C-alpha positions as semicolon CSV with decimal commas, in nm:
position;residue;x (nm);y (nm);z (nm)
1;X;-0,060;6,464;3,006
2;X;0,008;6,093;3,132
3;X;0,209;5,896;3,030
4;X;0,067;5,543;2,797
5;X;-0,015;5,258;2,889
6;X;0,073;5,046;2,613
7;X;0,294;4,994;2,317
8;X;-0,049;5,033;2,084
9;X;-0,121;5,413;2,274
10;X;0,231;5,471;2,241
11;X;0,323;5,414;1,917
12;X;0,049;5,647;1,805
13;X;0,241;5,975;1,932
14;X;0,540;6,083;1,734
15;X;0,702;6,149;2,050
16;X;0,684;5,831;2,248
17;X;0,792;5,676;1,931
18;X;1,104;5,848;1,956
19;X;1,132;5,769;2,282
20;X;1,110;5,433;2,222
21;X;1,374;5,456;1,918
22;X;1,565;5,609;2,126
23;X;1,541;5,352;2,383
24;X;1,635;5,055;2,115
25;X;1,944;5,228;1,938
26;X;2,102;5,305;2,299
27;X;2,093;4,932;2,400
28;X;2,188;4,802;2,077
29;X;2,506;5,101;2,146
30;X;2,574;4,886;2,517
31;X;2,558;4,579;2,302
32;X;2,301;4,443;2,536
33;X;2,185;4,184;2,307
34;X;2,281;4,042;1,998
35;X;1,995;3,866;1,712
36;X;2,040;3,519;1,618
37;X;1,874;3,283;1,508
38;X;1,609;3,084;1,770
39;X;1,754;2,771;1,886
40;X;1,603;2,454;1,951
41;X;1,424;2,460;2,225
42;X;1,500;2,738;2,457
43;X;1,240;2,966;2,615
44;X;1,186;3,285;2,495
45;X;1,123;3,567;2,750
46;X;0,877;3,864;2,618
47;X;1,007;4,233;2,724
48;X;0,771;4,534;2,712
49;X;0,807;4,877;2,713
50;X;0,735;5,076;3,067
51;X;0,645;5,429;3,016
52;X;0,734;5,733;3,208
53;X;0,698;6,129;3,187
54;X;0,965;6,308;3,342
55;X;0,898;6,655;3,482
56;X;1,109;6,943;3,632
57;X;1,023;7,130;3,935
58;X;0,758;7,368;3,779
59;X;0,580;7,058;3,629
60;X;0,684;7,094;3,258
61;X;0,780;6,787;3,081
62;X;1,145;6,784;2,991
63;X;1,148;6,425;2,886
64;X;0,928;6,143;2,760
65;X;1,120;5,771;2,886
66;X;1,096;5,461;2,750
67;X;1,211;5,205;2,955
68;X;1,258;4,841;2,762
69;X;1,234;4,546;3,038
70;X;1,219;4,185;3,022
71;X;0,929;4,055;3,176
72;X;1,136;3,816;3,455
73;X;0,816;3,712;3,625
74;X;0,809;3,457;3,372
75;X;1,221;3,326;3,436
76;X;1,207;3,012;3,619
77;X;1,471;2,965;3,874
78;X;1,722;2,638;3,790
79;X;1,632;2,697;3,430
80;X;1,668;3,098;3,376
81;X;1,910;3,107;3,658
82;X;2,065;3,025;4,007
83;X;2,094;3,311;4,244
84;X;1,950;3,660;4,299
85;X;2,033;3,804;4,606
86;X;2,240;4,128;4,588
87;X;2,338;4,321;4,915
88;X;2,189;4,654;5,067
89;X;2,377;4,879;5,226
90;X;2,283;4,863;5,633
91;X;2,133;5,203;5,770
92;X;2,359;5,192;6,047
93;X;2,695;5,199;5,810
94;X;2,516;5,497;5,607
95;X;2,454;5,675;5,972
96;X;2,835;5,605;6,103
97;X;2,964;5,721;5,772
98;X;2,806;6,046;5,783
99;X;2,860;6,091;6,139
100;X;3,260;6,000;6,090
101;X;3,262;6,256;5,843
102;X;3,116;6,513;5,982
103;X;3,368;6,479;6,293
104;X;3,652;6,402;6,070
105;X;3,579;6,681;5,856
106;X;3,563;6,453;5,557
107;X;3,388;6,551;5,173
108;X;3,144;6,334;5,107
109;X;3,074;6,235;4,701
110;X;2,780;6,086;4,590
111;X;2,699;5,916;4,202
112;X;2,448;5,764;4,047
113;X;2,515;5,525;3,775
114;X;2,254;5,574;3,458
115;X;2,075;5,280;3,377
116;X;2,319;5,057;3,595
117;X;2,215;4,689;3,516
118;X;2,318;4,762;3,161
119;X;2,676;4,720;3,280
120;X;2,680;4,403;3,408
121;X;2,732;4,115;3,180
122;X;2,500;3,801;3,212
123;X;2,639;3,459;3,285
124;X;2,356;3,273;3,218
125;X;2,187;3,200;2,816
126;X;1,895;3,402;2,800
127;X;1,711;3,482;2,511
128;X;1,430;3,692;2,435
129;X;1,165;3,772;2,172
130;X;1,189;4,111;2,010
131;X;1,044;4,387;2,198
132;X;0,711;4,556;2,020
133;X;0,810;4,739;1,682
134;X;1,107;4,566;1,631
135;X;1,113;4,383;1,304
136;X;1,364;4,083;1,250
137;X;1,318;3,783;1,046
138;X;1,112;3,518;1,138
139;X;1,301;3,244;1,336
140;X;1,566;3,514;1,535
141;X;1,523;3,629;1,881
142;X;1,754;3,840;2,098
143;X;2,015;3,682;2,313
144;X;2,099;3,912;2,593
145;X;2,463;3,972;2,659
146;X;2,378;4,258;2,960
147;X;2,145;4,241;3,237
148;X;1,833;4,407;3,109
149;X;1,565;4,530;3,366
150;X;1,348;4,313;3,481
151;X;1,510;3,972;3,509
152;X;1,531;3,833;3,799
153;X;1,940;3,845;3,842
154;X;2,009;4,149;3,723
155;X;2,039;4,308;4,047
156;X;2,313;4,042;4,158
157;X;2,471;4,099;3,829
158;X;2,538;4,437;3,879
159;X;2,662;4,433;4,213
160;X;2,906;4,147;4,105
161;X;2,994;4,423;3,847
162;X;3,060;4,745;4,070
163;X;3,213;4,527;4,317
164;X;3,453;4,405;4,072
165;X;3,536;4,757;3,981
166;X;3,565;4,888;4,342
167;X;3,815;4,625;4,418
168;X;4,005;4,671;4,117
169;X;4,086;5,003;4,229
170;X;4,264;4,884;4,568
171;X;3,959;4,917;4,763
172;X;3,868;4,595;5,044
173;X;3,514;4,508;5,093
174;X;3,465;4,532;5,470
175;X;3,332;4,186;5,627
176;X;3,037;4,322;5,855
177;X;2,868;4,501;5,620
178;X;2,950;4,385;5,206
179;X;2,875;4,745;5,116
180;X;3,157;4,937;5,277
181;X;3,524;4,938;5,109
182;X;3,794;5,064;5,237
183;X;4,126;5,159;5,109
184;X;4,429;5,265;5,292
185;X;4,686;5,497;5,094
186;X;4,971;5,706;5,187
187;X;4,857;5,771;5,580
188;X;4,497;5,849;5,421
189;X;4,152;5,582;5,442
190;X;3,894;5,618;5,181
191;X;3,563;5,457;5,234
């Protein structure tokens, strides 16, 4: 089985339909966009949906994903927005930090945040048409309140957002390297 390649193969498969319902009611649930009506003017972005089939280690399905994204290769910078870039951890912090803790004798904890940009409000007005299969009335488009994937600052958005909640919690973004926090508590450093 492989996954479609388009909304029109999609849609034809009870299953990826679901997906893809599924996909729409849990971003309207993050209130990642909000209809109104189309006003004057403004650029519409188109979104698609990407398709993937997840499998477990055997090689059975256990899930069909639909992935909604804004197509951001059309966003035009000055217009759609300002700034993009969004820091990477350096490989030599991620090598000292698991050296330190293996001397130190530190536990290491590791997350992963589902569907990430979806947390991180958008600054700028963007608004986009309705993805395929979405019915609303002629003359309303979708103004995006979250960073969807695909546009072009969503990856700055987010880490504005996670940085914002790492600090919030005490924590001190370490100058040499803008992915490294450290907080000092009671005799004890976290990192």
């Amino acid at each position: 089985e492989t996954a479609p390649e388009s909304f029109k193969e999609a849609v034809e498969d009870p299953r990826w339909r679901e997906s893809m319902q599924a996909e729409i009611k849990a971003l309207r649930n993050r209130g990642v966009w909000r209809v109104i009506q189309t006003p004057q003017g403004v650029r519409l972005i188109k979104s698609k949906y990407v398709y993937r089939i997840k499998k477990d280690w055997t090689g059975k399905v256990v899930k069909r994903k639909s992935r909604l994204v804004v197509q951001g290769f059309s966003q035009v910078e000055g217009v759609d927005y300002e700034e993009t870039f969004a820091p990477v951890a350096k490989v030599t912090t991620f090598r000292l930090m698991l050296a330190l803790s293996r001397v130190l004798k530190l536990k290491i904890h590791q997350l992963d945040v589902d569907s990430a940009f979806l947390y991180a409000d958008l600054d700028e007005d963007v608004y986009m048409t309705p993805p395929p299969g979405m019915n609303i009335k002629s003359g309303y488009c979708l103004k995006l309140d979250k960073s969807l994937y695909g546009l072009k600052q969503a990856p700055r958005n987010w880490n504005k957002n996670i940085v914002d909640q790492i600090t919030s919690m005490g924590f001190k973004q370490c100058v040499l390297d803008n992915c490294l926090f450290v907080k000092e508590e009671d005799d004890e450093t976290y990192l």
